[in-house]
Coordinates of C-alpha atoms and ligand atoms in Angstrom, one line a residue:
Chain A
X1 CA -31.7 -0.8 68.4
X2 CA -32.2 -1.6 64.8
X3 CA -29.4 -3.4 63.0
X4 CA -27.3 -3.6 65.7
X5 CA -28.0 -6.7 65.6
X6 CA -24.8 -9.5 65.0
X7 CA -27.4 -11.8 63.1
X8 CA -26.8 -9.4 60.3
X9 CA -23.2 -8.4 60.3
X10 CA -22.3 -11.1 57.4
X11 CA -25.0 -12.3 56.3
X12 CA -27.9 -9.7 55.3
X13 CA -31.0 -11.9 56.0
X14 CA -33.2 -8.6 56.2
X15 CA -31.9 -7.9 52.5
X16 CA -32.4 -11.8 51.6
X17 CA -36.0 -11.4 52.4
X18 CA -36.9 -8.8 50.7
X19 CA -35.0 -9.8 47.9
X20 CA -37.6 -13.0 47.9
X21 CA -40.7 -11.1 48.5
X22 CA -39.7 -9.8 45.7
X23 CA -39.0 -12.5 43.3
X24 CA -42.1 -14.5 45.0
X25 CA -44.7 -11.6 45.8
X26 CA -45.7 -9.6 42.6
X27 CA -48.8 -9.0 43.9
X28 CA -47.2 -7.2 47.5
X29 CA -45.0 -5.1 45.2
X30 CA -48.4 -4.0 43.1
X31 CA -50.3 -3.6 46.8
X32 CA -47.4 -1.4 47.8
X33 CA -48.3 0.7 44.5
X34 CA -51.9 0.2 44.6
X35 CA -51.7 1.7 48.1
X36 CA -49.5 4.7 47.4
X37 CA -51.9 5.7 44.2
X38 CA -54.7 5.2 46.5
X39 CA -53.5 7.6 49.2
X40 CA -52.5 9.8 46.0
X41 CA -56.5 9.5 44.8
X42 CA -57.9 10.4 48.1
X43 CA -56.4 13.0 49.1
X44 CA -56.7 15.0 45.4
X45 CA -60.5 13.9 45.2
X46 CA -60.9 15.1 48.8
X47 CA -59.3 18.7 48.6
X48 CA -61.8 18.7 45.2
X49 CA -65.0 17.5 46.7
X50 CA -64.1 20.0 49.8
X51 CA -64.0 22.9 47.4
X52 CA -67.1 21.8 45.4
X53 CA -68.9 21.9 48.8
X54 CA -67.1 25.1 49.7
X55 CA -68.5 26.8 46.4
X56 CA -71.8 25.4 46.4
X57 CA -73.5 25.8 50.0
X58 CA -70.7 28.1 51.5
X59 CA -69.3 26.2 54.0
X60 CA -66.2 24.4 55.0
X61 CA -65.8 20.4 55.5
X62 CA -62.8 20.4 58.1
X63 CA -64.1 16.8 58.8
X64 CA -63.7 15.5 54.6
X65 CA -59.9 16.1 55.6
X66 CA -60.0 14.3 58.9
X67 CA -61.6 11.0 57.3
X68 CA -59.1 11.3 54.6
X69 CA -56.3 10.8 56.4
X70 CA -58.3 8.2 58.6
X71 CA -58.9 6.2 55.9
X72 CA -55.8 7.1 55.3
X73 CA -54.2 5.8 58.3
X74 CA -56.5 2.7 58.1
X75 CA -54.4 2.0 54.7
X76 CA -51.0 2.6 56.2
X77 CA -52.3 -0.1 58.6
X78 CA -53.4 -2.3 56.6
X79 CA -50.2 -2.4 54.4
X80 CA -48.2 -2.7 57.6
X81 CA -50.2 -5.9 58.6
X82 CA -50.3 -7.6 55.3
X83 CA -45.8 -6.9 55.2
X84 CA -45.7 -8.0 58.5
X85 CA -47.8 -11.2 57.7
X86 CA -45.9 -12.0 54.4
X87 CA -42.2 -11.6 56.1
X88 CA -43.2 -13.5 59.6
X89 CA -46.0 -15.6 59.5
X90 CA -44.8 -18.2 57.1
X91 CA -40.9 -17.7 58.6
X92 CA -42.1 -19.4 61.7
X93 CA -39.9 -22.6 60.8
X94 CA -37.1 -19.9 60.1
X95 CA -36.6 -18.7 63.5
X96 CA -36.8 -21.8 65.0
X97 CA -33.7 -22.7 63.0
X98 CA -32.5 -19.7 64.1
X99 CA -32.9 -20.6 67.8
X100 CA -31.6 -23.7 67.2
X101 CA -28.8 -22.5 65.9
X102 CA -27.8 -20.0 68.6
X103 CA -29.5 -17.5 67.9
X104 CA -31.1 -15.7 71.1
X105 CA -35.1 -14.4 71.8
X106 CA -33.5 -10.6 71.8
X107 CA -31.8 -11.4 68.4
X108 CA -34.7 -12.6 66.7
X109 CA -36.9 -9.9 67.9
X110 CA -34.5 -7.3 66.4
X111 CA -34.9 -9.2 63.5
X112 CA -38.5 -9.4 63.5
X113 CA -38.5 -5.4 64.2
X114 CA -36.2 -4.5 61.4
X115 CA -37.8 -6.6 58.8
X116 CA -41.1 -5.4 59.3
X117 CA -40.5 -1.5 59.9
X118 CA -37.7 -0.9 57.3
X119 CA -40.4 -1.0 54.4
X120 CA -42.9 0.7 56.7
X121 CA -40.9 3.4 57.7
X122 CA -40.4 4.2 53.5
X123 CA -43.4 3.9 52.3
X124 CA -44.5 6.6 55.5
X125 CA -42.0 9.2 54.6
X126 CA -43.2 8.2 50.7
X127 CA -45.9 9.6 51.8
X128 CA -44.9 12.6 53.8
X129 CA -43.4 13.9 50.9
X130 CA -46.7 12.9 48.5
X131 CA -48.7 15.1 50.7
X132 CA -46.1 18.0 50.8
X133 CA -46.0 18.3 47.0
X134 CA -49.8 17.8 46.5
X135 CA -50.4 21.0 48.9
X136 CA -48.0 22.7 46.7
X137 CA -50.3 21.9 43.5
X138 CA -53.0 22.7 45.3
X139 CA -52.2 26.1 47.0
X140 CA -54.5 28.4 44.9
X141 CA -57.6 25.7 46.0
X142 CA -56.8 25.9 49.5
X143 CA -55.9 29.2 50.0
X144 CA -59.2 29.9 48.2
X145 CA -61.1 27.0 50.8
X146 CA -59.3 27.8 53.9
X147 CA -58.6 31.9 52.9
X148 CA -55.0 31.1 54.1
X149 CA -52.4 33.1 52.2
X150 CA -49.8 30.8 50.5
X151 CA -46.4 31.1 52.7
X152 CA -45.7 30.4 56.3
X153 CA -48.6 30.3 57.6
X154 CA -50.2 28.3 55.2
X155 CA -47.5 25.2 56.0
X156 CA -47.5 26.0 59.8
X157 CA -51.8 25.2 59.3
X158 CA -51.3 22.5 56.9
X159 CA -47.6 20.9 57.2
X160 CA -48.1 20.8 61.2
X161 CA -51.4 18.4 60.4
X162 CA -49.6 15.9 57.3
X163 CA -46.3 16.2 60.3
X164 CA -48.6 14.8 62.6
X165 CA -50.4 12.1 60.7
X166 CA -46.6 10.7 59.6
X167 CA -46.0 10.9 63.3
X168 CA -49.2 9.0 64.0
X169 CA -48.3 6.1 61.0
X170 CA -44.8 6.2 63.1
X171 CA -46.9 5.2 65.9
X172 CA -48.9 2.8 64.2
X173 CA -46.2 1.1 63.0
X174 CA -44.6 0.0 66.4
X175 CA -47.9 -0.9 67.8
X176 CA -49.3 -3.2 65.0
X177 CA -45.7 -4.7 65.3
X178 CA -44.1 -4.7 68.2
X179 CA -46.6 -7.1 70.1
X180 CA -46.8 -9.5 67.6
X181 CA -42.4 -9.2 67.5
X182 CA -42.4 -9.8 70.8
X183 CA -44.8 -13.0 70.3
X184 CA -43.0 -14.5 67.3
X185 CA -39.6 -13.9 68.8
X186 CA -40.7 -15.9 71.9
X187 CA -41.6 -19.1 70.4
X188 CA -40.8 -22.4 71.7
X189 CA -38.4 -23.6 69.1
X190 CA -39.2 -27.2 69.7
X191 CA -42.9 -26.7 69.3
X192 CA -42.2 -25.3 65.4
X193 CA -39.1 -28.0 64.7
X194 CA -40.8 -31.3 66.1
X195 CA -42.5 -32.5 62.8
Chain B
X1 CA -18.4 -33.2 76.7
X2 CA -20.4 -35.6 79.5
X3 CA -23.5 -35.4 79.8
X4 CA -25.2 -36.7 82.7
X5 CA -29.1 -36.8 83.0
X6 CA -30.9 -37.5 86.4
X7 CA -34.4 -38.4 86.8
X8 CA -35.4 -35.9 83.7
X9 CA -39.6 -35.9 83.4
X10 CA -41.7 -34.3 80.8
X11 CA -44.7 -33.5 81.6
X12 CA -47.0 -31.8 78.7
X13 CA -49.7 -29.8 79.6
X14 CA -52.7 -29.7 77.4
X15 CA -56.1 -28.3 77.4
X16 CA -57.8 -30.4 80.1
X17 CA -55.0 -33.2 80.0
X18 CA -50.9 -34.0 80.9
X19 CA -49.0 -35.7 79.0
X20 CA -46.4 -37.7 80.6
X21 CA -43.6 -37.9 77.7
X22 CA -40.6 -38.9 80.0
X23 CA -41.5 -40.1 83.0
X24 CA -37.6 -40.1 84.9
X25 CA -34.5 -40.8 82.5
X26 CA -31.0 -41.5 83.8
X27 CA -28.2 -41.1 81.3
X28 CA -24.4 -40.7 80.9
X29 CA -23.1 -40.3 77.8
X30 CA -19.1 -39.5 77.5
X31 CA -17.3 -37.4 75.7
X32 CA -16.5 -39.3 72.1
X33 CA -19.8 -41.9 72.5
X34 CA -22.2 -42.4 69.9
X35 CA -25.5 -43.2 71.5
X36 CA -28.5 -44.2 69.3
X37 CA -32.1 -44.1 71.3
X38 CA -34.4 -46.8 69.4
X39 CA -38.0 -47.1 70.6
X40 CA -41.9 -46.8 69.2
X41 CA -43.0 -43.4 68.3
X42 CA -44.4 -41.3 71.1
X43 CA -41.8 -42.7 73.3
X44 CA -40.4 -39.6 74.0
X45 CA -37.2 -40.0 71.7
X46 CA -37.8 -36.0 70.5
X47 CA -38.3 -35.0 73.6
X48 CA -35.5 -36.2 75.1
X49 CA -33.2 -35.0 72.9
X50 CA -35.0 -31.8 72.3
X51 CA -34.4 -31.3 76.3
X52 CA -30.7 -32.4 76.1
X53 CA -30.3 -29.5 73.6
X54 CA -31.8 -27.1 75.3
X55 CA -35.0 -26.7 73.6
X56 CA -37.7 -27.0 75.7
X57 CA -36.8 -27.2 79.8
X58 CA -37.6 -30.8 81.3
X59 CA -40.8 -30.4 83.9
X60 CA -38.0 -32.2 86.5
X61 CA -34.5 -33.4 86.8
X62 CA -31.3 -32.3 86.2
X63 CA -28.6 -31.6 83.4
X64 CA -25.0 -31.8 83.9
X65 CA -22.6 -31.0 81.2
X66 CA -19.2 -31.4 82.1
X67 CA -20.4 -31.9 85.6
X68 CA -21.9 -28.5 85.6
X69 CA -25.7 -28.1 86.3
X70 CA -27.2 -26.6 83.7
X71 CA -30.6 -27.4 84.6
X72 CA -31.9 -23.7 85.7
X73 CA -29.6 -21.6 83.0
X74 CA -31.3 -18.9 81.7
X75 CA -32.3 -19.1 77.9
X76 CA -29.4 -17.1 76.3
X77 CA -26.9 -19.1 78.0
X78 CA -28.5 -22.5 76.5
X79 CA -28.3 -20.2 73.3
X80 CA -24.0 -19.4 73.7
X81 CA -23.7 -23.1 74.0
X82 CA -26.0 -24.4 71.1
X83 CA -24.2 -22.0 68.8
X84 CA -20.6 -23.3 70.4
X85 CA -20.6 -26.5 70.8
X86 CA -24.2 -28.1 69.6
X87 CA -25.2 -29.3 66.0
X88 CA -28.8 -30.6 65.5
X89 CA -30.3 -32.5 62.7
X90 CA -34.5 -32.3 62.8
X91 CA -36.7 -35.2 61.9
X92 CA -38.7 -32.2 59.7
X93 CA -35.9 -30.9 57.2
X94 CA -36.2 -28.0 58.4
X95 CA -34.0 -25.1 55.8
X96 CA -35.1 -21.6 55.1
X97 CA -36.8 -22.0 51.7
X98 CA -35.5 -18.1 50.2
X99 CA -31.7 -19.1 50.9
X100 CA -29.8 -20.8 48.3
X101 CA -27.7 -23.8 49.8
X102 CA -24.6 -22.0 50.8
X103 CA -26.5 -19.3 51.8
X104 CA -28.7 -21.6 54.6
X105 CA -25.3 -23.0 55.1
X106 CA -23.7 -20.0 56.5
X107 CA -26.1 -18.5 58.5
X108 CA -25.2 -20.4 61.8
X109 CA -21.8 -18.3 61.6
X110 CA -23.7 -15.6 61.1
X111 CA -24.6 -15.1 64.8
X112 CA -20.7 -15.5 65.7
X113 CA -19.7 -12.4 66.2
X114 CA -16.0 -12.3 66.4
X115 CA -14.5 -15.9 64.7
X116 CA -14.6 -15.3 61.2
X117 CA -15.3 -13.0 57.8
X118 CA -17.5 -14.0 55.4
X119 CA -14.6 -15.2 53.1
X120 CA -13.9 -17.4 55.8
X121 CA -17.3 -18.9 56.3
X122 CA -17.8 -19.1 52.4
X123 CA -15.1 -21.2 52.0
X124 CA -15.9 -23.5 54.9
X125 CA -19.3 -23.8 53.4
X126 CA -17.9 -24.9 50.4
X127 CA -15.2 -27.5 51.7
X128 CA -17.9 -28.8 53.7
X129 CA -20.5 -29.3 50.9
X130 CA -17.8 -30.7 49.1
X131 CA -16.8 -33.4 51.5
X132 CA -21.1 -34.3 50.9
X133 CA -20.9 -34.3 47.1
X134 CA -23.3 -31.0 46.8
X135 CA -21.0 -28.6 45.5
X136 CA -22.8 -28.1 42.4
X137 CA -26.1 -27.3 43.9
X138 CA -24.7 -24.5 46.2
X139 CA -26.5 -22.0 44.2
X140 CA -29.6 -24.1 44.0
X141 CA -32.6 -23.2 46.3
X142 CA -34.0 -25.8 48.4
X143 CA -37.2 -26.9 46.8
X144 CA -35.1 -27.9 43.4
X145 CA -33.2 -30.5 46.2
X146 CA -34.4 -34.2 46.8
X147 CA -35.1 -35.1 50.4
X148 CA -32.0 -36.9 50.6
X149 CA -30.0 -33.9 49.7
X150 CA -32.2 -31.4 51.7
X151 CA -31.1 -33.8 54.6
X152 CA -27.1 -33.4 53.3
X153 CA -28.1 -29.5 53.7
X154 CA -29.4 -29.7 57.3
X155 CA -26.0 -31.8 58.3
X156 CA -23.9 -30.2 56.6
X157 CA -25.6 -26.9 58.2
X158 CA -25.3 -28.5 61.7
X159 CA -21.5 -29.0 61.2
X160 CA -20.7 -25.6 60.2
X161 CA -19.9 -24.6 63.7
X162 CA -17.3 -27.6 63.8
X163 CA -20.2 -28.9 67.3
X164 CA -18.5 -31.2 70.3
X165 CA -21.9 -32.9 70.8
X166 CA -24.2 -33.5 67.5
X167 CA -28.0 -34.2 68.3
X168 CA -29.6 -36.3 65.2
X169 CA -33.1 -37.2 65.2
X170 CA -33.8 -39.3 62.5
X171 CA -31.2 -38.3 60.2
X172 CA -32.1 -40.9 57.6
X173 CA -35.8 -40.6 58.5
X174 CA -37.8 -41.6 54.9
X175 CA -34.4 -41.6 52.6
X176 CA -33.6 -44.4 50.3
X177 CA -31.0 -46.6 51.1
X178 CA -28.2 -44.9 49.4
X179 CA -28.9 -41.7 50.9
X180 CA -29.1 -43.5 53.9
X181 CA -25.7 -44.9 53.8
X182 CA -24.0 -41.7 52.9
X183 CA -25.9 -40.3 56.0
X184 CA -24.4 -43.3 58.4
X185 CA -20.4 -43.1 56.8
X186 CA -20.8 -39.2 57.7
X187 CA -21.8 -39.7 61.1
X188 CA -19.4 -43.1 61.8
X189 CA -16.6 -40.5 60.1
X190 CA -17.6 -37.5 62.6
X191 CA -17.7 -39.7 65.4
X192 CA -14.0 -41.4 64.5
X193 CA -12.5 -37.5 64.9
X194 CA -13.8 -37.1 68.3
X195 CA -17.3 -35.0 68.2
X196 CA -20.2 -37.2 70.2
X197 CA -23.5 -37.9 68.9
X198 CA -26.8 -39.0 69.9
X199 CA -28.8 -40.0 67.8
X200 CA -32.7 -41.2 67.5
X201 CA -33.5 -43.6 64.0
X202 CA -36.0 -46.0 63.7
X203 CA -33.1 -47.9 61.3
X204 CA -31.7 -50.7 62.9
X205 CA -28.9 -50.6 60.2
X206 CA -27.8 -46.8 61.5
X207 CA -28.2 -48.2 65.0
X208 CA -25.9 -50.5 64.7
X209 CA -22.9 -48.2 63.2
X210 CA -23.3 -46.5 66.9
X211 CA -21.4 -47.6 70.1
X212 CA -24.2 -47.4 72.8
X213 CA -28.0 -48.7 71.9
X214 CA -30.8 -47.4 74.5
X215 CA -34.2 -48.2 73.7
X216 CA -36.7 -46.1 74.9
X217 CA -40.6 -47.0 75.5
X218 CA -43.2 -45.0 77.0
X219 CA -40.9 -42.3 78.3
X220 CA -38.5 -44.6 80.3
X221 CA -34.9 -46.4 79.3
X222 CA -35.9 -49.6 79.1
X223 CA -32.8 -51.8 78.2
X224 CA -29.4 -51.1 76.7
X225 CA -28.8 -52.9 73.6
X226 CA -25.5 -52.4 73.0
X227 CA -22.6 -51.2 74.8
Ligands
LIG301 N1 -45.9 -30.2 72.4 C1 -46.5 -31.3 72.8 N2 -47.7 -31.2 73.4 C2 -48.3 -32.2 73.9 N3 -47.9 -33.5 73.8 C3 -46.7 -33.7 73.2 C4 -45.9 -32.6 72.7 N4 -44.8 -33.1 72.2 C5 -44.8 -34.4 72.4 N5 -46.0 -34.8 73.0 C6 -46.3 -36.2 73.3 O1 -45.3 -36.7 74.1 C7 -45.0 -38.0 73.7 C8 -43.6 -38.2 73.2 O2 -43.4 -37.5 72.0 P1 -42.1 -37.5 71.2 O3 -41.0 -37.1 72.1 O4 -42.3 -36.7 70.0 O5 -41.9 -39.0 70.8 P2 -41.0 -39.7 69.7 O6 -40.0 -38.7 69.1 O7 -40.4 -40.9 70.3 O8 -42.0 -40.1 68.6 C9 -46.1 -38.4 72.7 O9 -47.1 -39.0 73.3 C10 -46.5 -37.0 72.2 O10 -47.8 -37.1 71.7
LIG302 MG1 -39.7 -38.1 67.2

């Protein structure tokens, strides 16, 4: 489904986007690495504070990990709103030249979709891997924590959970978008073009 | 292209009120005609043409193009035929503000999938921003432009698809006079090779340059001035 669209065979309007949210946005390009540093922070100050717990009184915090990746997730969200917001929002004009112009609902919502996944979708594997390397670094912790030896097992415990959560930012993504696709794509040209 | 209108009514539906915008127009416009709508504004000028393009659907009436209804087409059809054979020009200049000149110039050949590369639609871009004296702002983006060459933008943009029927709604709308006049030799120029235009202006000098004169009030035709 995404870029088969024939909006963007000769003209790249995805790519001329970005290419202005760039020149425009400094402060989405420093949200996009405030974000990723923040996931980055969380996670390395929850595996410590889990092992400090761990030490002290003995027990195991499975939960610190769960609201980790809530939060998280909550981020991923977040991030997905505010691209989705700064690439369609103020384009409403730009699709109704669109329409004008021939372009049809289906063609605009492809649009619409591929704009706002493409950086998404990234930013989530980004992540994937950010989580893959920090168990890595922090193997001898864990395997102390969660008595797991380092090796199979140890991914099939851990990678299984960090697989799931990219599959749940997957999910998140089509849901916090596709509705709001499907809304913008819809839009009465004539109501946005009148004035 | 003919276009025929019957009895076309707009009805608006607000919160707790309707708004009756058109209240039954009958129109025939031939193939080659310049029509200019004159008339007060709420009259229902926009709407009129906004329906003839396609853009919203009248609450009742009918459309014939060509003697072919049109009325109850579904939506992408009205889209085939607005990137074939329609060219608008909006009272807002409207122009995507991140695309340079040519670049907002090309996109409506963007959505035609087979006609032409993008060599091809560069350099018709560029004859045609020539023919408008904006070839040296084609790298420009659109708020370094003055509203008279924003406007130049949008026409030039709404002749890239070489249109048989050009819809204009107040081409000239808050220009100075030599914009202005620019703006009425293009469209007397188009006209003279054959493509038809209607065309809504509050000038009475662009009115004039046109072959057919309706004037509108309170969503009805209420006399022809001209032609
Ligand atoms: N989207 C809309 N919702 C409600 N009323 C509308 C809408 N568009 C136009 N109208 C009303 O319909 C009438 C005709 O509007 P319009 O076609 O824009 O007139 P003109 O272009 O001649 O100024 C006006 O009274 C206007 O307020
Ligand atoms: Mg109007």
């Amino acid at each position: 489904m995404i870029g088969k669209s024939s909006l963007n065979k000769k003209l790249n309007i995805t790519w001329l986007a970005y290419r202005d949210l760039a020149r425009n946005n400094f402060w989405f390009i420093m949200k996009l690495v405030l974000f990723l540093l923040w996931g980055m922070i969380l996670i390395n100050l929850g595996i410590l504070y889990s092992l400090d717990i761990k030490l002290r009184y003995d027990i195991l915090e499975k939960w610190v990990f769960l609201l980790i990746l809530i939060s998280l997730n909550l981020a991923f969200l977040l991030f997905s709103y505010t691209l989705f917001s700064l690439t369609t929002k103020k384009r409403q004009d730009e699709f109704g030249i669109l329409r004008s112009l021939g372009a049809r609902r289906s063609e605009i919502f492809h649009l619409i979709l591929q704009e706002s996944v493409i950086i998404p979708v990234i930013v989530s594997i980004l992540i994937l891997v950010l989580e893959i390397f920090l168990l890595l670094y922090y193997r001898l912790e864990i395997h102390s924590l969660f008595n797991i030896e380092y090796g199979f097992a140890f991914f099939l415990t851990f990678g299984k959970f960090f697989f799931l959560n990219a599959a749940l930012q997957f999910l998140i993504i089509f849901f916090s978008l596709f509705p709001s696709a499907l809304y913008f794509s819809r839009l009465d040209p004539y109501y946005i073009l009148r004035y | 292209m003919n276009i025929k209108l019957f009895g076309i009514e707009k009805i608006y539906k607000e919160k707790n009120r309707a708004i009756q915008a058109l209240g039954g127009i009958n129109l025939d416009i031939n193939e080659g005609n310049y029509v200019t709508l004159v008339g007060p504004s709420g009259s229902g000028k926009t709407t009129l043409l906004s329906i003839i393009g396609g853009l919203i659907k009248p609450t009742s009436g009918d459309i014939y193009f060509d003697s072919k209804k049109l009325t109850h087409l579904p939506d992408h059809h009205w889209s085939t035929l607005r990137k074939k054979h329609f060219g608008f020009i909006f009272q807002k200049k409207v122009i995507i503000p991140h695309l340079t000149v040519l670049e907002n110039i090309m996109v409506p050949l963007v959505f035609d999938e087979e006609r032409s590369s993008h060599i091809q639609i560069k350099a018709r871009a560029e004859e045609l921003l020539a023919d408008f004296e904006m070839e040296t702002r084609k790298n420009d983006y659109p708020d370094k432009l003055s509203g008279g060459e924003l406007q130049r933008v949008t026409i030039v943009r709404s002749l890239m698809t070489n249109p048989r029927l050009l819809l204009a709604d107040e081409p000239t709308g808050d220009l100075d006079k030599k914009s202005s006049e620019k703006i009425i030799n293009a469209l007397k120029n188009l006209n003279k090779n054959g493509m038809t235009i209607i065309m809504v202006t509050h000038n009475m000098d662009l009115a004039r340059t046109s072959r057919t004169i309706y004037s509108i009030k309170e969503g009805r035709i209420e006399k022809v001035l001209k032609g």
